[in-house]
Tab-separated table of C-alpha atoms in Angstrom:
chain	number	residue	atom	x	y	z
J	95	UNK	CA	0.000	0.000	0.000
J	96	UNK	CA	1.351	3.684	-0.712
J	97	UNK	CA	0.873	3.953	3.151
J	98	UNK	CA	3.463	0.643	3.821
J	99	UNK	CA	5.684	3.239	1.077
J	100	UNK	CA	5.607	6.321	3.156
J	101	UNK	CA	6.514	4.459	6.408
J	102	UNK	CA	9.368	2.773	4.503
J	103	UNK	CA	10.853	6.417	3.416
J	104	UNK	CA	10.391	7.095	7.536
J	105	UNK	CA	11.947	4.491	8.272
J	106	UNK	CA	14.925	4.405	6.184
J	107	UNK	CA	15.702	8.566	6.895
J	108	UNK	CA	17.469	6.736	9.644
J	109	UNK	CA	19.601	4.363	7.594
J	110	UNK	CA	22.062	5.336	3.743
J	111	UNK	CA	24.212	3.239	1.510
J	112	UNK	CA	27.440	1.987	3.402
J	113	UNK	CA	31.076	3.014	3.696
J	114	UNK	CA	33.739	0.853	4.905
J	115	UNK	CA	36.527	1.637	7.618
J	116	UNK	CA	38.425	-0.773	9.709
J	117	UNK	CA	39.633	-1.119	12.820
J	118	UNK	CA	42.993	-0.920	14.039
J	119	UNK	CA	44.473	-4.460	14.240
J	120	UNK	CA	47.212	-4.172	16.747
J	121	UNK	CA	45.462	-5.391	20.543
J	122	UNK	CA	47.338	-6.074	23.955
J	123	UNK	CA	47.912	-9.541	24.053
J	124	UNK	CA	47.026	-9.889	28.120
J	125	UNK	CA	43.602	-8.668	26.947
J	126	UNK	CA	40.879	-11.274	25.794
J	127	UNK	CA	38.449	-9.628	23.264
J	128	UNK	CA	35.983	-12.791	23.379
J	129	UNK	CA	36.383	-13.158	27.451
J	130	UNK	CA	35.704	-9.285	27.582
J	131	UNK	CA	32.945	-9.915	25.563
J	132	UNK	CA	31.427	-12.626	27.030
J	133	UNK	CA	31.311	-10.781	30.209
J	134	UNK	CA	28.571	-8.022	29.017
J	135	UNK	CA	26.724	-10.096	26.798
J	136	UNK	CA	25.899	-12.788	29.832
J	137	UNK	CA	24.524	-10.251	31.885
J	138	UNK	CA	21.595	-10.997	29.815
J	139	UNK	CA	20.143	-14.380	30.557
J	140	UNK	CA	17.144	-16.312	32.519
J	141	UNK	CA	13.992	-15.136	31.892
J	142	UNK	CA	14.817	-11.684	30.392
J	143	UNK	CA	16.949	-13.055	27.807
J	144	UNK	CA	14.359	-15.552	27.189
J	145	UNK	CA	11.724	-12.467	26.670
J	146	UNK	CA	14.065	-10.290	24.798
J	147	UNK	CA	14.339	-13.575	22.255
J	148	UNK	CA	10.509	-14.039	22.259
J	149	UNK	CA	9.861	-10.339	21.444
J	150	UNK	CA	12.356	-10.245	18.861
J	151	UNK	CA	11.467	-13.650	17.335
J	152	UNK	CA	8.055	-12.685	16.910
J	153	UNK	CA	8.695	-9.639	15.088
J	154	UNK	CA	9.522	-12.235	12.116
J	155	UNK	CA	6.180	-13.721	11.710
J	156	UNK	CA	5.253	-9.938	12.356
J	157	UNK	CA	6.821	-8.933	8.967
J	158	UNK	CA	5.033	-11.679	7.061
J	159	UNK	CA	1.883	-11.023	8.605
J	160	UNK	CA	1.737	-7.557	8.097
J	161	UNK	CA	2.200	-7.948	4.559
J	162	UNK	CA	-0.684	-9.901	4.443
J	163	UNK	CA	-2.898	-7.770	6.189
J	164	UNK	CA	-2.073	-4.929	3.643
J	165	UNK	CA	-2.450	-7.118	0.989
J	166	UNK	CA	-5.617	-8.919	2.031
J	167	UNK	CA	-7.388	-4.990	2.857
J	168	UNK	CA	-5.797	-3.653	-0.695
J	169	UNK	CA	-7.502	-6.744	-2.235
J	170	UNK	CA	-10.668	-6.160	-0.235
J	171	UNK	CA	-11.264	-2.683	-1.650
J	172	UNK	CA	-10.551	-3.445	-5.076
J	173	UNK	CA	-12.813	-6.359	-5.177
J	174	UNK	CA	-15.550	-5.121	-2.991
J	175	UNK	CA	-15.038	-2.135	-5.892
J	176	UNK	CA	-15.215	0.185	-2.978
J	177	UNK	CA	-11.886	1.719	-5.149
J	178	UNK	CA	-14.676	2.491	-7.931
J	179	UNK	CA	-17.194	4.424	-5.720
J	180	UNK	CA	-14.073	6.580	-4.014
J	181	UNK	CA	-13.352	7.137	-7.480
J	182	UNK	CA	-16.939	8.123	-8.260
J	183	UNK	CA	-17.345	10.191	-4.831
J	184	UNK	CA	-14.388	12.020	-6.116
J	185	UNK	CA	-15.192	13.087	-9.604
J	186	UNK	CA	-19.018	13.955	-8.036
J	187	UNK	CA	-17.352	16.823	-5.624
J	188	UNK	CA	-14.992	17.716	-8.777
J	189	UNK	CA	-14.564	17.878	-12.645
J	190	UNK	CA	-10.844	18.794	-11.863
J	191	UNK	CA	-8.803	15.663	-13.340
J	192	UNK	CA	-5.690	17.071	-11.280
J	193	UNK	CA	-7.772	16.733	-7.689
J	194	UNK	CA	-9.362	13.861	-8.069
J	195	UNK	CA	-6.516	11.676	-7.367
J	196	UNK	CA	-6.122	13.713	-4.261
J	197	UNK	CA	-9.856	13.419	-2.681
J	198	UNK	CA	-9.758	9.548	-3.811
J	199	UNK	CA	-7.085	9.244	-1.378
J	200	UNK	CA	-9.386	11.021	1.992
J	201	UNK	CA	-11.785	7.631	2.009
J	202	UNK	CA	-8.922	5.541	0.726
J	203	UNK	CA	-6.450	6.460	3.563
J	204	UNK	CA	-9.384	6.487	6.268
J	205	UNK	CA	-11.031	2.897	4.943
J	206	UNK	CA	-7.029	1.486	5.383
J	207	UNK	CA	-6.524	2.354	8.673
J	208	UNK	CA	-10.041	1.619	10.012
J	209	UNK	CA	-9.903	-2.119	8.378
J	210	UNK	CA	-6.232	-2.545	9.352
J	211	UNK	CA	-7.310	-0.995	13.331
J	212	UNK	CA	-7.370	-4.176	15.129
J	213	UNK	CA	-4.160	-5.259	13.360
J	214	UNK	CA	-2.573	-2.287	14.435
J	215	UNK	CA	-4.167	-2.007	18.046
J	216	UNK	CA	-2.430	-5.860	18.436
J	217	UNK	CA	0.921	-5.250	17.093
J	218	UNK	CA	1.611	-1.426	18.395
J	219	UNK	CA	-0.454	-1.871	21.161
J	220	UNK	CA	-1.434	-5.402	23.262
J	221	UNK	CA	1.654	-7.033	22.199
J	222	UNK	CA	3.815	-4.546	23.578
J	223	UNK	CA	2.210	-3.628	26.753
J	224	UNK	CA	2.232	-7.848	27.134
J	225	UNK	CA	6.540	-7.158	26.733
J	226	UNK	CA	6.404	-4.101	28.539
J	227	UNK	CA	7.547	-1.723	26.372
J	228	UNK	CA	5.441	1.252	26.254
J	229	UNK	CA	4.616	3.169	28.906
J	230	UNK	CA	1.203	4.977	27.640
J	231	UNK	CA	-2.085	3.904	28.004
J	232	UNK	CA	-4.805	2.972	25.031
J	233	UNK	CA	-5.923	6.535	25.344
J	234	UNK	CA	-2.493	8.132	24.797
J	235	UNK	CA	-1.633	5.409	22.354
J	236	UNK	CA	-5.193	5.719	20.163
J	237	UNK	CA	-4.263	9.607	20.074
J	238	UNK	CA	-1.261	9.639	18.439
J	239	UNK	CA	-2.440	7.186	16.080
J	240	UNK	CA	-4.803	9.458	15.013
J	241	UNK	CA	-2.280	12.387	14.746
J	242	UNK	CA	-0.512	9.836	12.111
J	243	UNK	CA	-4.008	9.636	10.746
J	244	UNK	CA	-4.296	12.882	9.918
J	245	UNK	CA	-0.671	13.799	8.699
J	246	UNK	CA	-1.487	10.920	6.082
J	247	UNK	CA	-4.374	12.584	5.508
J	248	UNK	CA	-2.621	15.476	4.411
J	249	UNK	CA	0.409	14.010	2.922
J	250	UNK	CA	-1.501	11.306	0.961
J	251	UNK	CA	-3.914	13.695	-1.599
J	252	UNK	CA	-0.704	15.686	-2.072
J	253	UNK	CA	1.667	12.329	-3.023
J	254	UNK	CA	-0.667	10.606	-5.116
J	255	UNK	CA	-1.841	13.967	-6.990
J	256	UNK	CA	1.696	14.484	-7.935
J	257	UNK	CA	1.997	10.516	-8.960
J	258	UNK	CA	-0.992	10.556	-10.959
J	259	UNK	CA	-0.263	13.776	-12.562
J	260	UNK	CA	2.992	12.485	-14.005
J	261	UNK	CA	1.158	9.329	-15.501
J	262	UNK	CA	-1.498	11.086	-17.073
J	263	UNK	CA	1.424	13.419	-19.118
J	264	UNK	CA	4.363	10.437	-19.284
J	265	UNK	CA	1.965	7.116	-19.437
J	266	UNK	CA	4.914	4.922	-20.360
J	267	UNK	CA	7.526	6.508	-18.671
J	268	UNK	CA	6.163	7.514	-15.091
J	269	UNK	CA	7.788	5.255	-12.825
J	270	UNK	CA	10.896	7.347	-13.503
J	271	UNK	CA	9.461	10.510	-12.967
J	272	UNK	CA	7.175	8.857	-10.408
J	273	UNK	CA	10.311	8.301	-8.798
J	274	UNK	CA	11.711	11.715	-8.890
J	275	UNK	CA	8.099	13.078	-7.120
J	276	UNK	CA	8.881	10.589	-4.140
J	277	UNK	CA	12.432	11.925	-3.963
J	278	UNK	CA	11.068	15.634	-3.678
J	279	UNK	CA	8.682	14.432	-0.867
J	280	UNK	CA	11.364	13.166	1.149
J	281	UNK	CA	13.913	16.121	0.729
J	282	UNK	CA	10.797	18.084	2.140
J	283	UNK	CA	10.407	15.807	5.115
J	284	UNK	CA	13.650	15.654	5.647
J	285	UNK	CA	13.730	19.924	5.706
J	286	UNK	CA	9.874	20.159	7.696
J	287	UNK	CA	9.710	16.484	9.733
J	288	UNK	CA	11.851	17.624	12.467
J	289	UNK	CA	10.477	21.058	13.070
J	290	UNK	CA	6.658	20.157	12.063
J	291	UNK	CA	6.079	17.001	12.332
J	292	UNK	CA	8.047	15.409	15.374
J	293	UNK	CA	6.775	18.023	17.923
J	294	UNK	CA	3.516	16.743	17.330
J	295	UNK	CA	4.538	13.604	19.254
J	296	UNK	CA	6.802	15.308	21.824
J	297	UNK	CA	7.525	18.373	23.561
J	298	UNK	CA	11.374	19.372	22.601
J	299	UNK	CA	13.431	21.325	24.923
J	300	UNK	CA	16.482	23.126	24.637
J	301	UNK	CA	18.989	20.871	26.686
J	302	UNK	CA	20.239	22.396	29.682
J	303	UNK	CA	23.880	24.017	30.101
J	304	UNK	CA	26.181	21.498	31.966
J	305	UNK	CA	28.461	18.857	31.382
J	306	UNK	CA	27.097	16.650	29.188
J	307	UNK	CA	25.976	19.466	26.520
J	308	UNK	CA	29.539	20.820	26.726
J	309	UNK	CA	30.821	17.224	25.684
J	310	UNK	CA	28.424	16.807	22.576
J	311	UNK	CA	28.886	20.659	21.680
J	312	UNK	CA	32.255	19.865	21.634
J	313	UNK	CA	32.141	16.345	19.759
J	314	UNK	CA	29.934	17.998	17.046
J	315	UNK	CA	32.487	20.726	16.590
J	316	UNK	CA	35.260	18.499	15.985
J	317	UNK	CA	33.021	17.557	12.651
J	318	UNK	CA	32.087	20.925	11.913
J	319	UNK	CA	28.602	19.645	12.850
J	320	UNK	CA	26.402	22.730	13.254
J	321	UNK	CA	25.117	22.326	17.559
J	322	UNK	CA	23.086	25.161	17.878
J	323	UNK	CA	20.356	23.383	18.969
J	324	UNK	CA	20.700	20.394	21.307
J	325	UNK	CA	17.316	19.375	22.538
J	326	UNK	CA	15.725	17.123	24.888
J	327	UNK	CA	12.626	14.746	24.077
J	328	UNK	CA	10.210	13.483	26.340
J	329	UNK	CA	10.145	10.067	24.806
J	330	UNK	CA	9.366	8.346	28.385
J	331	UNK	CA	5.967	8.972	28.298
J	332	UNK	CA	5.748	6.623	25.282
J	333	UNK	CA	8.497	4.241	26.217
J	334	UNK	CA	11.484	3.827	28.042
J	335	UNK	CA	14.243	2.664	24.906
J	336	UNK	CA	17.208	4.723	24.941
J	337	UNK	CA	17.596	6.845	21.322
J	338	UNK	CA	18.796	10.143	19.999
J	339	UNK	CA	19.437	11.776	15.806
J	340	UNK	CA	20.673	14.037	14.397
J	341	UNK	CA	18.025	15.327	12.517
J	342	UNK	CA	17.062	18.069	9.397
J	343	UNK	CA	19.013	19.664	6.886
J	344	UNK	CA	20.319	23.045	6.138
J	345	UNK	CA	18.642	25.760	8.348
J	346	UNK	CA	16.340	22.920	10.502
J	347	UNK	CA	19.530	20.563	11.280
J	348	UNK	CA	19.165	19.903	15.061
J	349	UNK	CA	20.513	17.133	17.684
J	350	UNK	CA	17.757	15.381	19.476
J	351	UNK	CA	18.503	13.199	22.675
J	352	UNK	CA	15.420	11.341	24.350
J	353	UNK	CA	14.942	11.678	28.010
J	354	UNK	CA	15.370	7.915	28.411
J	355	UNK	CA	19.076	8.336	27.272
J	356	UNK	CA	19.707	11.102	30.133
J	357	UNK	CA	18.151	9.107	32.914
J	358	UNK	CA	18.991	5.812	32.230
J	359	UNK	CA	22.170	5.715	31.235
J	360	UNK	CA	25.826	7.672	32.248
J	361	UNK	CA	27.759	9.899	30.509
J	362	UNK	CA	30.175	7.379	28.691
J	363	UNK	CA	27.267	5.992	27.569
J	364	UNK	CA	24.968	9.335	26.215
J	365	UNK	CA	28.929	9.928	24.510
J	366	UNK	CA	28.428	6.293	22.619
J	367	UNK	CA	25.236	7.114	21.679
J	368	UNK	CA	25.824	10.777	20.312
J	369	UNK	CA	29.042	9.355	18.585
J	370	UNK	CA	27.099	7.163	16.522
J	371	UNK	CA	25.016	9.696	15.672
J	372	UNK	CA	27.312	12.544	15.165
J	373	UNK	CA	28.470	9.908	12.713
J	374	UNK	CA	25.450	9.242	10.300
J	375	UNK	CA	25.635	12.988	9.712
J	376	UNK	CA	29.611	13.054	8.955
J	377	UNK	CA	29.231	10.011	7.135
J	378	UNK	CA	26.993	11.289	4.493
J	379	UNK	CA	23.988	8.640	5.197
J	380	UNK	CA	21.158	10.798	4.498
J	381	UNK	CA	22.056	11.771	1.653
J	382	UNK	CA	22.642	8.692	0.191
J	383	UNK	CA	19.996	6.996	1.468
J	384	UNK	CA	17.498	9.530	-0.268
J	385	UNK	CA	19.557	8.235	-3.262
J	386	UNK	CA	19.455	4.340	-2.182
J	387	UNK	CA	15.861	5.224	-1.695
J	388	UNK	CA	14.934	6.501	-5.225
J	389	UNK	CA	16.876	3.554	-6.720
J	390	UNK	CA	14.562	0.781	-4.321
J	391	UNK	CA	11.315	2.929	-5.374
J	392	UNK	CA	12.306	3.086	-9.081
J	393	UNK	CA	13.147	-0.411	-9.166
J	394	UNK	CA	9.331	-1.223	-7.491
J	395	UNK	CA	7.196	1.261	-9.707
J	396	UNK	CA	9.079	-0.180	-12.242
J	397	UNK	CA	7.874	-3.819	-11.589
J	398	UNK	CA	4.278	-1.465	-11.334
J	399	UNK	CA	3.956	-0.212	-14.525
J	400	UNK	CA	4.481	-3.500	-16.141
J	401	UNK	CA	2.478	-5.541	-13.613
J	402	UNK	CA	-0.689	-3.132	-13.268
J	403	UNK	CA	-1.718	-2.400	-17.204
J	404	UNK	CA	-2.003	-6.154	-17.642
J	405	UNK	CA	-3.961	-6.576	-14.544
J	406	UNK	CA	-6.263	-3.756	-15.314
J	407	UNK	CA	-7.002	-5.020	-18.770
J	408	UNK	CA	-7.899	-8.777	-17.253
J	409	UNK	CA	-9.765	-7.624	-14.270
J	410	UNK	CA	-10.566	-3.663	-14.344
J	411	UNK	CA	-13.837	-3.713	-15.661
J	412	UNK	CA	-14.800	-6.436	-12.708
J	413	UNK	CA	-12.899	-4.106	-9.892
J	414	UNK	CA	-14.259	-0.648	-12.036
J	415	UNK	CA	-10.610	-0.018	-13.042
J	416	UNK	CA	-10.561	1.946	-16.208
J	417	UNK	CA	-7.348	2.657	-17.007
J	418	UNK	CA	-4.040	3.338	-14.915
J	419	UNK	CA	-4.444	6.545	-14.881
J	420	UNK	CA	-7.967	6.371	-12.938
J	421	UNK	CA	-7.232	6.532	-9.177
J	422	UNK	CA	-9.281	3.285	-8.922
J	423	UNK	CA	-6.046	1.954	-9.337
J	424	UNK	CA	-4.327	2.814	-6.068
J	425	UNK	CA	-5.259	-0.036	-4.295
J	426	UNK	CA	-3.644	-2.576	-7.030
J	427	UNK	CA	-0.694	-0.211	-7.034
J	428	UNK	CA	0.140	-0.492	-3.901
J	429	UNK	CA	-1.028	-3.895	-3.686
J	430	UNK	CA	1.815	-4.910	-5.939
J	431	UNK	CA	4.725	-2.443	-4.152
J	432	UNK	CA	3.748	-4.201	-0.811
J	433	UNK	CA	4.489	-7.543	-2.394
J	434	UNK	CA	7.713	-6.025	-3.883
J	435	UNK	CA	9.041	-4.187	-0.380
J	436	UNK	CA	7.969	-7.909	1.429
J	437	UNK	CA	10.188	-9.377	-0.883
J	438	UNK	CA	12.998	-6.631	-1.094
J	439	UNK	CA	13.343	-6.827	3.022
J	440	UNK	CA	16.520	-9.230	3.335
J	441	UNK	CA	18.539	-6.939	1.066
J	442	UNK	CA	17.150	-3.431	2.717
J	443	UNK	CA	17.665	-4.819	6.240
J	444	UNK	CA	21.079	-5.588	5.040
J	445	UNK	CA	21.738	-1.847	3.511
J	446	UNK	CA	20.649	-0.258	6.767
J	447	UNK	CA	22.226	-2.900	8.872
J	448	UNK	CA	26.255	-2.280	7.524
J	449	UNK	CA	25.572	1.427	7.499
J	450	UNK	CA	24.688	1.010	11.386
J	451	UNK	CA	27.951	-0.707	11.608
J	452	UNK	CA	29.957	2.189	10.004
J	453	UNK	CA	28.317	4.570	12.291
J	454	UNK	CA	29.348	2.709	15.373
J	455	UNK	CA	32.939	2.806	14.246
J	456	UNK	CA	32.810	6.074	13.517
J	457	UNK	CA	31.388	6.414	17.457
J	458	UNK	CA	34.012	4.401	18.615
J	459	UNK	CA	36.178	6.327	16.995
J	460	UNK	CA	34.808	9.638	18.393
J	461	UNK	CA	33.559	9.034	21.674
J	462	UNK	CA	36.747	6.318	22.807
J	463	UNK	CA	33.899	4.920	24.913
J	464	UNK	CA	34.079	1.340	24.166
J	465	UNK	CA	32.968	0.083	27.743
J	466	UNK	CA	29.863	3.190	27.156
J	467	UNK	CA	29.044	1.642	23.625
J	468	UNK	CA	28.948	-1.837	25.303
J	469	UNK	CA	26.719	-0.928	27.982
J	470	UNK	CA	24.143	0.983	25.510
J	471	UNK	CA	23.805	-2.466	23.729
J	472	UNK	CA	23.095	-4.245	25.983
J	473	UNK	CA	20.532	-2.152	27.015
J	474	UNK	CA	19.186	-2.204	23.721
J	475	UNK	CA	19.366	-6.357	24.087
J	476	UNK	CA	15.952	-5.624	25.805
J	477	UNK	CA	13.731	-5.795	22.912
J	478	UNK	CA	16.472	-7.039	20.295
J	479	UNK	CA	18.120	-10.953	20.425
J	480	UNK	CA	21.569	-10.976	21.653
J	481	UNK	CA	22.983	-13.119	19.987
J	482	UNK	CA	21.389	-14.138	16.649
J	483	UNK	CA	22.817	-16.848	14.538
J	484	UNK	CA	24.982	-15.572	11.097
J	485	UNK	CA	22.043	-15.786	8.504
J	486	UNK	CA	19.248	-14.865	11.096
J	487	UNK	CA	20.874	-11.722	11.595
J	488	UNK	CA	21.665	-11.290	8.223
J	489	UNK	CA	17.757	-11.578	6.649
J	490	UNK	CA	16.194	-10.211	9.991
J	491	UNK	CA	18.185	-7.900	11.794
J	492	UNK	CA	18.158	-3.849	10.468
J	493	UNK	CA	21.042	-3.522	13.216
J	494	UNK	CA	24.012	-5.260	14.206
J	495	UNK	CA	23.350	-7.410	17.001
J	496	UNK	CA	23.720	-6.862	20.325
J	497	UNK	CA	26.514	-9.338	21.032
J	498	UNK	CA	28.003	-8.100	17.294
J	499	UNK	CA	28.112	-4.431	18.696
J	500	UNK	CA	29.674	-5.449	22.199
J	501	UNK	CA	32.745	-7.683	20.241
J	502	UNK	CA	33.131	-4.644	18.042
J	503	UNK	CA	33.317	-2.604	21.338
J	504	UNK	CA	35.990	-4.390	22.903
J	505	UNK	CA	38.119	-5.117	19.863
J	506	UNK	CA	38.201	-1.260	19.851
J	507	UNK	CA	39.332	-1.248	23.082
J	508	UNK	CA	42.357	-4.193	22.494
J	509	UNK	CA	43.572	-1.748	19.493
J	510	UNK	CA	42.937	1.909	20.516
J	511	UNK	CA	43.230	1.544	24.276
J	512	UNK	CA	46.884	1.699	26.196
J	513	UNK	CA	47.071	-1.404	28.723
J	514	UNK	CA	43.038	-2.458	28.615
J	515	UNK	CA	41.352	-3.715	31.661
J	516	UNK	CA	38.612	-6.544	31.775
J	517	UNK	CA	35.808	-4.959	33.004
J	518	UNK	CA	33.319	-7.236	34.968
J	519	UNK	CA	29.879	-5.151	34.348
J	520	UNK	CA	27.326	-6.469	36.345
J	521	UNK	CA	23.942	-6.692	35.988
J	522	UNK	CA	22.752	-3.543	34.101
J	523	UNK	CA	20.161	-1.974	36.661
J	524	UNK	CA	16.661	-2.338	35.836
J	525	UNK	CA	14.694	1.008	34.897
């Protein structure tokens, strides 16, 4: 659905195409990188490790199923023709061919998320107040659902006008240019998202003067990272993970820390965190995942335009489908792109996944906080596996794992770190 596209282009802001750096190999031969290891990642065991496996696990199926579910309501409306009489609603309020697309999309967008509800309610909802990992209740939760509700409602008409403006005037050649229109849209987002569009969620605060601003002001000038505003998120009222970004471009580029980070963890830590950040932005990784991003999308409408004129000619005139150009046609549109993103999820994961990686060398390089980095994934261990195998991490992890972060830390440590001490951590405290 064009909905599943606009969360992957929110998802993937966070993620770019990778670089490669290495570490330095030479290490203190009295220090053991795998015993140093092994002594974070078995704080973890017993029952929580058993429930940070069961979350993660799950997600699979979660991936599958939600596929489905978008599939199975995109099919619903197209057969039920309930595409047709959008279509016809539309083109009753207006003769404009330009605007129709864009009123289509009101009932469209609002039929989608009331026949996907209970899915949602389950999976953002039940399933993780049964892990405990959100702090609001149904109340808080159901109203920022319907703040996304009407962002989309907003976004949507203005997308799909644009799409279906370019097919009308290019019919053979608007995937490419369809392309181009979803690569405008996110250089917007990524401009307005951070000073419109977050703050809808949280309150943002200018962090206070102290310490641990004077660190990060002075770890984002070593990049020539522009620090003028630091702020503070009050993510706890949602849930208590640990995260932070650097965020916007040009005039709207701010750091963002959550107030989970500042209370849960200590300062070698909040200095991991903000080096890996520091690091997406030095590394380039926004911009080239808008351009990763346009090559994925042009690759799916691609598969679109060849799929959908054969499928409107077989079945349009039992789903009211009259051409590809009428907006009847969303629903099969993004019918086939959620099959095609489904499919296309090993190899993103994998993208976003070694870019992560290159960011926390970069943060390990930065910060010198390898004991810090360590701790923060562990932490992080509480809704993500530990300690996947080699190919489950490779097709289902978006991240390196937790125990692939912590060996990372400490073979840092053996080569950048003048006589290294094994550490015995302890049982991270419970928040």
């Amino acid at each position: 659905m064009f909905r599943i596209l606009m969360l992957f282009i929110a998802a993937i802001l966070i993620a770019g195409l990778p670089t490669e750096s290495l570490f330095a190999q030479a290490g203190a031969s009295d220090f053991d990188v795998e015993q140093a290891s092994r002594a974070y990642i078995d704080t973890l065991q017993g029952a929580e490790l058993e429930k940070s496996n069961q979350y993660f696990q799950g997600g699979y199926w979660l991936i599958l199923w939600a596929a489905l579910v978008g599939i199975l309501v995109d099919f619903l409306i197209l057969q039920s023709r309930l595409s047709a009489r959008f279509r016809d609603w539309a083109e009753r309020v207006t003769s404009r061919k330009w605007l129709q697309p864009g009123l289509y999309t009101l009932p469209y967008v609002i039929a989608g998320f009331l026949l996907t509800l209970p899915w949602t309610i389950y999976t953002g909802f039940f399933r993780e107040r049964q892990y405990g990992l959100i702090s609001q209740n149904f109340g808080g939760w159901f109203g920022e659902q319907m703040i996304g509700l009407i962002i989309s409602l907003v976004i949507f008409p203005l997308l799909i006008m644009a799409i279906f403006a370019v097919i009308r005037r290019a019919p053979k050649t608007w995937w490419i240019w369809g392309t181009g229109v979803i690569s405008i849209f996110l250089f917007i987002g990524l401009l307005l998202g951070p000073v419109f569009i977050a703050p809808l969620f949280n309150d943002y605060e200018q962090m206070a003067k102290g310490p641990m601003r004077d660190q990060i002001v002075a770890m984002a000038a070593e990049y020539d990272i522009p620090a003028d505003n630091i702020y503070v998120f009050d993510q706890s009222k949602q849930h208590k993970r640990i995260s932070a970004n650097v965020s916007g471009i040009g005039p709207t580029i701010r750091i963002s820390l959550n107030d989970n980070l500042l209370e849960r963890t200590d300062p070698a830590e909040v200095a991991a965190v903000m080096g890996h950040e520091l690091g997406h932005y030095v590394l380039g990784h926004t911009w080239r995942a808008v351009l990763i991003l346009a090559l994925i999308v042009a690759v799916g409408l691609f598969i679109v335009a060849r799929l959908s004129p054969r499928l409107v000619e077989r079945h349009g005139e039992k789903w009211g489908i009259r051409s590809i150009s009428d907006p009847a046609v969303i629903p099969l549109l993004s019918l086939i792109l959620t099959v095609y993103f489904f499919a296309a999820t090993p190899a993103i994961n994998g993208m976003i996944r070694i870019n992560e990686s290159d960011a926390d060398r970069f943060g390990l390089d930065s910060a010198r906080e390898p004991d810090g980095f360590a701790k923060v994934a562990m932490r992080l261990s509480e809704y993500r596996k530990i300690e996947p195998g080699p190919v489950e991490e490779m097709l289902f992890f978006d991240h390196p794992s937790g125990a692939t972060r912590v060996r990372m830390s400490m073979q840092w440590k053996a080569g950048h770190v003048k006589n290294p001490l094994m550490l015995n951590p302890g049982k991270l405290e419970k928040e």
